[in-house]
mmCIF file of C-alpha atoms in Angstrom:
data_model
loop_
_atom_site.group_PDB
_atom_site.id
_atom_site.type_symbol
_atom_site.label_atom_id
_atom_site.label_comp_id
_atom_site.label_asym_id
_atom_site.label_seq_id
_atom_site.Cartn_x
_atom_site.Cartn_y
_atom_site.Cartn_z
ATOM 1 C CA UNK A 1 -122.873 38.804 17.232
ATOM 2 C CA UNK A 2 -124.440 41.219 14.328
ATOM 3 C CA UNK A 3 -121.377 43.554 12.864
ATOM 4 C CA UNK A 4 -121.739 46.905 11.989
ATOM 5 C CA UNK A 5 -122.646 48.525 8.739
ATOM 6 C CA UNK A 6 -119.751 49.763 8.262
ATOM 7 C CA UNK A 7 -117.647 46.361 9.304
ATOM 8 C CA UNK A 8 -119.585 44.541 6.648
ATOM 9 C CA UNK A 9 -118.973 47.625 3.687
ATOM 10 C CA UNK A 10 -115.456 46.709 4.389
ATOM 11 C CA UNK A 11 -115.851 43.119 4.005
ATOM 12 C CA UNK A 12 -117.873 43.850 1.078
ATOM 13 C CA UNK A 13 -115.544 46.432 -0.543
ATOM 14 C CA UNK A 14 -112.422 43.541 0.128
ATOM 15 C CA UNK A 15 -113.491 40.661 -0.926
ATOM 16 C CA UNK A 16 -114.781 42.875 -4.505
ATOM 17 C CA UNK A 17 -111.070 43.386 -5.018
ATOM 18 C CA UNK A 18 -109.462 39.945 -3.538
ATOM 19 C CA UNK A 19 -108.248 39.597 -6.629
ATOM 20 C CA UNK A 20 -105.422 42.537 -6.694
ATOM 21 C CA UNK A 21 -102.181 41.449 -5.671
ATOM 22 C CA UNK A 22 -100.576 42.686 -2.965
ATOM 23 C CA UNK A 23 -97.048 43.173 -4.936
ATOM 24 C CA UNK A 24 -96.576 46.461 -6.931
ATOM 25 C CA UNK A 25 -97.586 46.366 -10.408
ATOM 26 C CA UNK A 26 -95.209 48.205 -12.845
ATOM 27 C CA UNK A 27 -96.665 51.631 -14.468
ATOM 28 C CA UNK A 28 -97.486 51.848 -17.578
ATOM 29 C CA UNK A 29 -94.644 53.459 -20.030
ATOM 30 C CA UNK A 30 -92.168 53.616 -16.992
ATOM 31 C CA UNK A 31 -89.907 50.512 -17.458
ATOM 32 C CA UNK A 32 -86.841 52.744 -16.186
ATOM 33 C CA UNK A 33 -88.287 54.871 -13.599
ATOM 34 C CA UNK A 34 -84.841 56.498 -12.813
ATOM 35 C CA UNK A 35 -84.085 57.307 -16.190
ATOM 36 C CA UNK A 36 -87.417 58.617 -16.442
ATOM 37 C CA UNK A 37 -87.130 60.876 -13.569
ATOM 38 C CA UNK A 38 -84.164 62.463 -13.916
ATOM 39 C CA UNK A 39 -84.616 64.844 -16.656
ATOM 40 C CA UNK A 40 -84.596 68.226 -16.974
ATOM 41 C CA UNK A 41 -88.329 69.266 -17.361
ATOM 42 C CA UNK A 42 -90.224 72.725 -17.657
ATOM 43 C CA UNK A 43 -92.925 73.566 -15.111
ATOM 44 C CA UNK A 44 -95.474 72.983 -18.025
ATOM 45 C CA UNK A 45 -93.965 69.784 -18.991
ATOM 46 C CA UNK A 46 -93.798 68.808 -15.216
ATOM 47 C CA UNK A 47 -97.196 69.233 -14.862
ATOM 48 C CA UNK A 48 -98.357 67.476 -18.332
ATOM 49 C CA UNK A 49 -95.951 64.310 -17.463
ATOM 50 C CA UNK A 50 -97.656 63.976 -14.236
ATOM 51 C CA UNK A 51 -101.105 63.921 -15.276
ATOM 52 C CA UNK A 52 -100.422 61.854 -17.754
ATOM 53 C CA UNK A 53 -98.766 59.337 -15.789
ATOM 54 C CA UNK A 54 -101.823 59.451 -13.134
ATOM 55 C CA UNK A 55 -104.767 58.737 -16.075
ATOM 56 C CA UNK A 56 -102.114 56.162 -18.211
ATOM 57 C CA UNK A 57 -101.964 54.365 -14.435
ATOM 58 C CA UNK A 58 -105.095 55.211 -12.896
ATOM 59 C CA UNK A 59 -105.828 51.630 -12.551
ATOM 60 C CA UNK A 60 -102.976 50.429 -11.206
ATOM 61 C CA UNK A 61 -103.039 53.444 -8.804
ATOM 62 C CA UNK A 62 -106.678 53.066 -7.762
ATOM 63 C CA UNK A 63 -106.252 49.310 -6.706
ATOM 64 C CA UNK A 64 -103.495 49.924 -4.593
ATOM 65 C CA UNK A 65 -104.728 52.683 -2.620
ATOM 66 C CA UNK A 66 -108.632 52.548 -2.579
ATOM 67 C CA UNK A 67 -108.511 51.312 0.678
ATOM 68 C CA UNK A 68 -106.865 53.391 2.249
ATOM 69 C CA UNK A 69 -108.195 56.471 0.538
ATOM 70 C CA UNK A 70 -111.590 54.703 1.509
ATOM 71 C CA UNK A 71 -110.371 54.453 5.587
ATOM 72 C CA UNK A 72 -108.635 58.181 5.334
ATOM 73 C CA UNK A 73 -112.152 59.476 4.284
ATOM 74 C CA UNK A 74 -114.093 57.931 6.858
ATOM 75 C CA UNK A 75 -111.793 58.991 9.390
ATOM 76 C CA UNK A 76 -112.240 62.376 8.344
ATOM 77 C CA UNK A 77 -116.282 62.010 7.821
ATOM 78 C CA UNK A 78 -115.833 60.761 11.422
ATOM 79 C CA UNK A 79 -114.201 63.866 12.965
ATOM 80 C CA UNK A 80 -116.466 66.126 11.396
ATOM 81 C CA UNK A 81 -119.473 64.255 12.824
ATOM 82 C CA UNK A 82 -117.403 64.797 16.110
ATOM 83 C CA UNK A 83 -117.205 68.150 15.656
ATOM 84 C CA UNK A 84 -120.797 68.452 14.882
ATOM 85 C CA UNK A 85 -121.858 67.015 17.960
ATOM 86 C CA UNK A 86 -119.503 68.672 20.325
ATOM 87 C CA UNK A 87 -120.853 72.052 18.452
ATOM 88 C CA UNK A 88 -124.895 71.136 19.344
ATOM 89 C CA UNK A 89 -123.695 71.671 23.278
ATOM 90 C CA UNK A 90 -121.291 74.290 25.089
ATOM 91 C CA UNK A 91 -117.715 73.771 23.913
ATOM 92 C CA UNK A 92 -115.168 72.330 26.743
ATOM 93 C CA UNK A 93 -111.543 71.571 26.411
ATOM 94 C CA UNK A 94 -112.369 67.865 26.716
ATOM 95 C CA UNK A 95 -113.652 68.017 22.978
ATOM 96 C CA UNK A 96 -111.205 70.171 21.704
ATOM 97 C CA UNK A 97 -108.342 67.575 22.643
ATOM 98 C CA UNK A 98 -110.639 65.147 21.488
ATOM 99 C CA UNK A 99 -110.594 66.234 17.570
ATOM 100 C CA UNK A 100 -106.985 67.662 17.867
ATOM 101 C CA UNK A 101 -106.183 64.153 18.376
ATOM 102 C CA UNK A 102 -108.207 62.416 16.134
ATOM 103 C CA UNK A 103 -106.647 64.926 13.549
ATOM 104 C CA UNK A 104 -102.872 63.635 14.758
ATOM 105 C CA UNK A 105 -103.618 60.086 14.745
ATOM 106 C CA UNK A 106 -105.682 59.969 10.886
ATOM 107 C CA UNK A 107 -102.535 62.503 9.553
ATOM 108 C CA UNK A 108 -99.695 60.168 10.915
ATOM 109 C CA UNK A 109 -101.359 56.987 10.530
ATOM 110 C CA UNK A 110 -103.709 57.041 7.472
ATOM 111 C CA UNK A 111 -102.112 59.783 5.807
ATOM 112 C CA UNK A 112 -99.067 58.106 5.956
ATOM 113 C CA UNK A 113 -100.442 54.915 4.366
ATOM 114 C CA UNK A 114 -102.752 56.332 1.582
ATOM 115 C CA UNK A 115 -98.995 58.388 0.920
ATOM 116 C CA UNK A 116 -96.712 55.348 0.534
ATOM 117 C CA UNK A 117 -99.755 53.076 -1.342
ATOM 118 C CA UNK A 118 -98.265 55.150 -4.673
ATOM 119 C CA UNK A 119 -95.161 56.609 -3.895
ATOM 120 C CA UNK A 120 -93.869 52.157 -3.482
ATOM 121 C CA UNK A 121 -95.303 52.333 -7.409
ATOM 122 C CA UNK A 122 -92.939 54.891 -8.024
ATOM 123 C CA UNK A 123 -89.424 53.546 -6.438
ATOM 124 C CA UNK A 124 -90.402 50.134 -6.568
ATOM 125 C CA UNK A 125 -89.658 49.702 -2.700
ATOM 126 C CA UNK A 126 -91.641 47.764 -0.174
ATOM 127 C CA UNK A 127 -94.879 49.515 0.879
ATOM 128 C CA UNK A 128 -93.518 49.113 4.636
ATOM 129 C CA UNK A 129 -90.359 50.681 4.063
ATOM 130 C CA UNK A 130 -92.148 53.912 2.367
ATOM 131 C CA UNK A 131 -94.980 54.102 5.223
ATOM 132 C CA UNK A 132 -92.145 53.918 7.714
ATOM 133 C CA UNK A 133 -90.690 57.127 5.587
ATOM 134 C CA UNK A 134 -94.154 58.591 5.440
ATOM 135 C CA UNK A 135 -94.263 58.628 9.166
ATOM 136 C CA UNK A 136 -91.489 60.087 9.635
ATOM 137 C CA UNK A 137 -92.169 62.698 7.365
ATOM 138 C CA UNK A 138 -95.641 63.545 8.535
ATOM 139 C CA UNK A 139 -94.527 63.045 12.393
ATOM 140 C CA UNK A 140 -91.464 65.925 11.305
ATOM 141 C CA UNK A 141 -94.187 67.895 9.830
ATOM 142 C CA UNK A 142 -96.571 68.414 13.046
ATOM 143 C CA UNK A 143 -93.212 69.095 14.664
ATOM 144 C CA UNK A 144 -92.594 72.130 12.594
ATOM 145 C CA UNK A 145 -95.966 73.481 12.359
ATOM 146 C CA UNK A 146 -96.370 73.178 16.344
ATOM 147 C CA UNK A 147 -92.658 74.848 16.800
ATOM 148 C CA UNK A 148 -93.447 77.640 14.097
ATOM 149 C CA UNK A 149 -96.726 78.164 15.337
ATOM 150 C CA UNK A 150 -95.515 78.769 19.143
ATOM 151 C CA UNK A 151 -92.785 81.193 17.799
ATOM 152 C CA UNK A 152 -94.747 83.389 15.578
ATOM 153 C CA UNK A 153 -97.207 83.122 19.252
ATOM 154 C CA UNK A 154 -93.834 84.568 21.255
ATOM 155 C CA UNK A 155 -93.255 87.239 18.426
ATOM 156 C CA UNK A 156 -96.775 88.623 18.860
ATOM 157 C CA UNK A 157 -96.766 88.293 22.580
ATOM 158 C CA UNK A 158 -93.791 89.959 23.280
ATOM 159 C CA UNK A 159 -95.046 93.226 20.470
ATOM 160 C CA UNK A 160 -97.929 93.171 22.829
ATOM 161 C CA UNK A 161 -95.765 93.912 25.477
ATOM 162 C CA UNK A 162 -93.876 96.381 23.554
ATOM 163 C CA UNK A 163 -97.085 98.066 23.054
ATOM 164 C CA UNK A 164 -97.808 98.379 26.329
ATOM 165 C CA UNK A 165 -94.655 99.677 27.698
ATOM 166 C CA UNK A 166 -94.200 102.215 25.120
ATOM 167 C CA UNK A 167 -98.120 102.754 25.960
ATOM 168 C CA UNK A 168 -98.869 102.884 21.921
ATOM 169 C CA UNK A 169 -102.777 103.609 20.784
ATOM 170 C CA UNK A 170 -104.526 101.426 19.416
ATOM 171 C CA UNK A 171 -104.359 102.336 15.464
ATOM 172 C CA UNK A 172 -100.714 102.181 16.157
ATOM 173 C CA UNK A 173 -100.442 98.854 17.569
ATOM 174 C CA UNK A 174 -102.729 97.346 14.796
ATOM 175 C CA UNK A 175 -100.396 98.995 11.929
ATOM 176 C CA UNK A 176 -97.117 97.611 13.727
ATOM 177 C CA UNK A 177 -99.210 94.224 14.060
ATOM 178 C CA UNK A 178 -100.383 94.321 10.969
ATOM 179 C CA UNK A 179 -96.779 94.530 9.593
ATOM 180 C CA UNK A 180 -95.216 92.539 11.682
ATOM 181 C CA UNK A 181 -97.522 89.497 10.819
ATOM 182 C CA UNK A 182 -96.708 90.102 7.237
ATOM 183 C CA UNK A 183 -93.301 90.022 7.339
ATOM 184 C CA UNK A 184 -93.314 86.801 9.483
ATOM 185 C CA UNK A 185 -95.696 84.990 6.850
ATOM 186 C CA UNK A 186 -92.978 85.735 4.191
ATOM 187 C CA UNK A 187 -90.512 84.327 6.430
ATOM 188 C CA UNK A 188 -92.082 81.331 7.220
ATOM 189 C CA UNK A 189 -93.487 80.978 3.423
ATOM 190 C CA UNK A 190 -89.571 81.347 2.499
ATOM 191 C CA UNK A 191 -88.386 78.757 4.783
ATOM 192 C CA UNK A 192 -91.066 76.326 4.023
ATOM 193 C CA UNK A 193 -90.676 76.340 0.502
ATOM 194 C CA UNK A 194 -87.309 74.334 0.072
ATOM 195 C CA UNK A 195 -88.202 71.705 2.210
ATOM 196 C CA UNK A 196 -90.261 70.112 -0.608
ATOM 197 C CA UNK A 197 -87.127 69.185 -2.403
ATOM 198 C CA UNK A 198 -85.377 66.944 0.385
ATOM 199 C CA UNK A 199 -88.979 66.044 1.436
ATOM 200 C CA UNK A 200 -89.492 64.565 -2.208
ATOM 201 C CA UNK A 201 -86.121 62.722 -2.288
ATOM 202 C CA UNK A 202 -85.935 61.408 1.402
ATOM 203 C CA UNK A 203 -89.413 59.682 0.127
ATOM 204 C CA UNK A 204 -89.058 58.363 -3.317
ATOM 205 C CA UNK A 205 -85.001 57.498 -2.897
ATOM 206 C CA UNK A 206 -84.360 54.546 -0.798
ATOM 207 C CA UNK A 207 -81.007 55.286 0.731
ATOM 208 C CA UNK A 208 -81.971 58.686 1.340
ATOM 209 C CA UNK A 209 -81.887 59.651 5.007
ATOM 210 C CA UNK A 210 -83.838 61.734 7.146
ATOM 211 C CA UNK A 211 -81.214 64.337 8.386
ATOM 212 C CA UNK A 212 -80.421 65.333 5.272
ATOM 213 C CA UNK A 213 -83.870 67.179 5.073
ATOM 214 C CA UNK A 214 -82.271 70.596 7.497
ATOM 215 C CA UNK A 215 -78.138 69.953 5.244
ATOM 216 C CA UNK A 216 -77.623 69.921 1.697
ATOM 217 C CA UNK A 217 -81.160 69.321 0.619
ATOM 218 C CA UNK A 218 -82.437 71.891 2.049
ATOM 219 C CA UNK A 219 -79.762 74.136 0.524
ATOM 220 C CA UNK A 220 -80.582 73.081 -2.756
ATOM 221 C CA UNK A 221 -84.273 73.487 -2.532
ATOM 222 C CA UNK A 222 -83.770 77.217 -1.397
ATOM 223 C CA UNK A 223 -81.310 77.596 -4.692
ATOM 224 C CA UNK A 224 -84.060 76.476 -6.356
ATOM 225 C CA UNK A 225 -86.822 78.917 -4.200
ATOM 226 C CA UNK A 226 -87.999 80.386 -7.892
ATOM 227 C CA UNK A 227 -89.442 77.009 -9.082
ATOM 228 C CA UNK A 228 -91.062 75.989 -6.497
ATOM 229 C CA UNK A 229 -92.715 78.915 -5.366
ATOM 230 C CA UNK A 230 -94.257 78.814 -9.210
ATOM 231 C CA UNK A 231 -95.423 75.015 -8.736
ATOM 232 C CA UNK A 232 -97.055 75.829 -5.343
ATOM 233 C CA UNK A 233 -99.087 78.526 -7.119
ATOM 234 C CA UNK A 234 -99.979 76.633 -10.005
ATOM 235 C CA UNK A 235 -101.182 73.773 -7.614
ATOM 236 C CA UNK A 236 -103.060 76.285 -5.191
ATOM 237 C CA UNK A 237 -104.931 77.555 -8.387
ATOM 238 C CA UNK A 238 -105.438 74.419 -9.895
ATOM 239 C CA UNK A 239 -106.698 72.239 -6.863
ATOM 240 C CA UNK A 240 -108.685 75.256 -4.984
ATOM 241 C CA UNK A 241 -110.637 75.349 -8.619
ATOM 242 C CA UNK A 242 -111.284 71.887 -8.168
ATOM 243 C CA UNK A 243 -111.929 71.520 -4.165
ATOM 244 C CA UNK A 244 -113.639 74.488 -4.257
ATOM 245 C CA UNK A 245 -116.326 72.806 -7.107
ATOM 246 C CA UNK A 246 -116.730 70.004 -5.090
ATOM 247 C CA UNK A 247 -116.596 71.126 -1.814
ATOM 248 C CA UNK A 248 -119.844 73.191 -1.855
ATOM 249 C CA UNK A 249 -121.868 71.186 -0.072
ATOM 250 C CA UNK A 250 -119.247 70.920 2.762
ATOM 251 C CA UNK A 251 -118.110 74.304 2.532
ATOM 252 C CA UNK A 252 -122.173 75.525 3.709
ATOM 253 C CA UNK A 253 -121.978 72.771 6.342
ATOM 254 C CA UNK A 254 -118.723 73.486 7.935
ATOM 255 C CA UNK A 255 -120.423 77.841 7.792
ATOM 256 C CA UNK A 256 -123.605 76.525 9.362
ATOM 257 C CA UNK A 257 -121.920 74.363 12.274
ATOM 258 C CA UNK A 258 -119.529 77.804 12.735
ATOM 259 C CA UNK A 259 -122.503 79.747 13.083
ATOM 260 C CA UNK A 260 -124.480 77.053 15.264
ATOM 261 C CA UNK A 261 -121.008 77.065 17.278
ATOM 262 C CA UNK A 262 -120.695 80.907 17.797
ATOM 263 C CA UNK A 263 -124.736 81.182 19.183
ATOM 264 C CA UNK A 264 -123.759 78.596 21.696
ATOM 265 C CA UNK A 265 -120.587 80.212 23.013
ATOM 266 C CA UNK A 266 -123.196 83.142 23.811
ATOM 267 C CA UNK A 267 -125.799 80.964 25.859
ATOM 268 C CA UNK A 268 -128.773 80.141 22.846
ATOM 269 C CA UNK A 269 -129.719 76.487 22.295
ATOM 270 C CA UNK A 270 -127.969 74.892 19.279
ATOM 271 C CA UNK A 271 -130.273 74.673 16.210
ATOM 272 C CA UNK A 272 -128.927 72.369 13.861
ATOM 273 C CA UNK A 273 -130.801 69.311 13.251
ATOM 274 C CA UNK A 274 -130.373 66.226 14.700
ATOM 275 C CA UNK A 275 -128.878 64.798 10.973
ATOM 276 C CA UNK A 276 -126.341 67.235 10.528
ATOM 277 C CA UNK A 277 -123.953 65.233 11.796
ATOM 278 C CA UNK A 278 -124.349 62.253 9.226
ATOM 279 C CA UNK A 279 -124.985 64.676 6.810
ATOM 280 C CA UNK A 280 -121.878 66.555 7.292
ATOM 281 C CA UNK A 281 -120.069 63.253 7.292
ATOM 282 C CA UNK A 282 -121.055 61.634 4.419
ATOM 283 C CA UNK A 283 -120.239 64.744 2.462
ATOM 284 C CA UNK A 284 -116.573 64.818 3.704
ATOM 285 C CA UNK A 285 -116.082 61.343 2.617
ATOM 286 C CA UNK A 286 -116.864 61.987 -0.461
ATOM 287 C CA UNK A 287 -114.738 65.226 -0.548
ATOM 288 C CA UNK A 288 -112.176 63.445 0.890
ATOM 289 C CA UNK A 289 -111.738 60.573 -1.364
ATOM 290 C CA UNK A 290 -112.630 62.536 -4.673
ATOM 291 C CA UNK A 291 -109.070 64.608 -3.021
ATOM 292 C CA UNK A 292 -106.766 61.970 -2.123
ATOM 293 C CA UNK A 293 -106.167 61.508 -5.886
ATOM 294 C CA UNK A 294 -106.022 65.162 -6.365
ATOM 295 C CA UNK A 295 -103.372 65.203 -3.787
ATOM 296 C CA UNK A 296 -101.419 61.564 -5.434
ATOM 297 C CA UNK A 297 -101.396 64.142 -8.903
ATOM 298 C CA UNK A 298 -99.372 67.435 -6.805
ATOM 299 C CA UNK A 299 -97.229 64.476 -5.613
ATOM 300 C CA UNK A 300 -96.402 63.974 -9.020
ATOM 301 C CA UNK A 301 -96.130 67.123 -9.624
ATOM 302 C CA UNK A 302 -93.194 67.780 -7.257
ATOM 303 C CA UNK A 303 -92.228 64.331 -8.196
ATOM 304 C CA UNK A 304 -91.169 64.992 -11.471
ATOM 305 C CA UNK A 305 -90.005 68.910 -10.684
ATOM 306 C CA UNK A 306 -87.754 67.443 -8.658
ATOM 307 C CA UNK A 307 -86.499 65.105 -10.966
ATOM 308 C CA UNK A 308 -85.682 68.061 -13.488
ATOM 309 C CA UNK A 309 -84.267 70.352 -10.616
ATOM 310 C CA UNK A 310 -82.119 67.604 -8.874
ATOM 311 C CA UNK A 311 -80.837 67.347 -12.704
ATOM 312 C CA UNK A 312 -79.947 70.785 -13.305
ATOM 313 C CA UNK A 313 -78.326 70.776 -9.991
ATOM 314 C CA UNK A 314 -75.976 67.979 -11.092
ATOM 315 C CA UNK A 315 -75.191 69.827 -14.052
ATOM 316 C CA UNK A 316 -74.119 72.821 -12.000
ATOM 317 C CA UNK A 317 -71.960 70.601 -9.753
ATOM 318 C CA UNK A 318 -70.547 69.062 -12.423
ATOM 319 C CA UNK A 319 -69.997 72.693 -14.531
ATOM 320 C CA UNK A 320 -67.855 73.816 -11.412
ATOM 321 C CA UNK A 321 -65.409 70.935 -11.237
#
């Protein structure tokens, strides 16, 4: 029996690096990664510390997690080429579940191990232990986004009612809309935004437990709102620079196979080429795996922020005694 391509670029691509060990290898200049952490840090400094640490360990980094970063991004190239095929014919709700749950599965599952292949470099835990937490984490995260998304739904739905009872015109109804929309983005942008602090320490601290994400984590991250709010913005800027360099290619793709989707909703015959799929694919593997280490450096990021933050809030517990 002949394997796949694919089957023997794994086989291939593992027994290159049979040599790495399986046990985490110490980063360089970090022999007391506590002490290290916990200090307090500027943004700026946060951000140097953390790319520093990635390209002084990008070695050590890429041997533990190139396979998994490898598996996340053909996952992804994978969906894509779904998506490309389902587009070529009349959409149906079969193919829509389809990709909604290939998206679940690669987020928990892959996501979660490409995640916990560094963060185990960082607390020196098992890599099991930290994929369990990743899990968790990412399984807490559809949660919210499903629940927030199906409120902000019942807001809207139940304006639209207003509307009609109070029989508003149409200019109207798309000012109140308008507004209303806005005002709910804040809210969920502001309620989002602390949840990186307990999110950060459930992961990297080993006794840390998951309830504590909605009690006094969460408290402190929204005392700390200011900070980051700033570090989200500096990471949008930063990493849409980047993903928006090398995303090009996939960015004209993804437009086309929109486009090709729209004329088939209305009844013409799809007129992508039969390669767009593969072609689509291949260039969101490489987009994907070129990001997964863009993403490991804004985990480091809010790694270190929180180190500084978590310090400062010490300090102000201890200031109040």
């Amino acid at each position: 029996m002949t394997s796949s391509p694919v089957t023997r670029f794994l086989l291939i691509m593992k027994h290159s690096f049979s040599h790495i060990k399986t046990t985490n290898t110490p980063l360089k200049n970090t022999t007391n990664m506590e002490k290290e952490l916990y200090k307090k840090r500027s943004l700026s400094t946060c951000t140097k510390t953390s790319f520093n640490l990635l390209c002084n360990n990008f070695a050590t980094i890429f041997k533990k997690s190139w396979l998994p970063s490898l598996a996340l991004s053909m996952a992804s190239a994978i969906i894509v080429m779904m998506q490309a095929y389902f587009s070529q014919d009349t959409p149906s709700l079969t193919s829509f579940a389809l990709q909604m749950l290939a998206m679940f599965i690669v987020s928990i599952l892959l996501g979660s191990w490409m995640q916990s292949s560094y963060i185990c470099l960082l607390n020196e835990d098992k890599q099991k232990n930290v994929l369990k937490k990743c899990c968790n984490i990412n399984l807490w995260a559809w949660a919210y986004i499903i629940v927030t998304y199906l409120v902000v739904m019942i807001i809207f739905v139940l304006c639209s009612f207003g509307f009609n009872s109070i029989k508003a015109t149409v200019t109207y109804a798309a000012y109140i809309t308008s507004g209303v929309g806005l005002i709910l983005g804040i809210l969920v942008i502001l309620g989002t935004l602390p949840f990186i602090y307990p999110i950060i320490h459930y992961l990297i601290d080993k006794d840390a437990k998951l309830k504590n994400i909605w009690k006094s984590d969460y408290r402190t991250g929204f005392r700390y709102i200011g900070a980051l709010f700033a570090a989200c913005l500096i990471c949008f800027l930063i990493v849409a620079i980047l993903l928006g360099i090398m995303s090009v290619p996939t960015i004209v793709l993804s437009m086309a196979s929109i486009a090709n989707y729209n004329s088939v909703l209305v009844g013409d015959p799809s007129a992508l080429p039969s390669t767009m799929p593969a072609i689509w694919g291949l260039s969101t593997l490489i987009t994907t795996f070129i990001a997964s280490y863009i993403g490991i450096w804004v985990f480091l990021l809010f790694y270190y922020l929180y180190g500084s933050l978590a310090t400062r809030e010490k300090e102000r517990n201890n200031s109040s005694k």
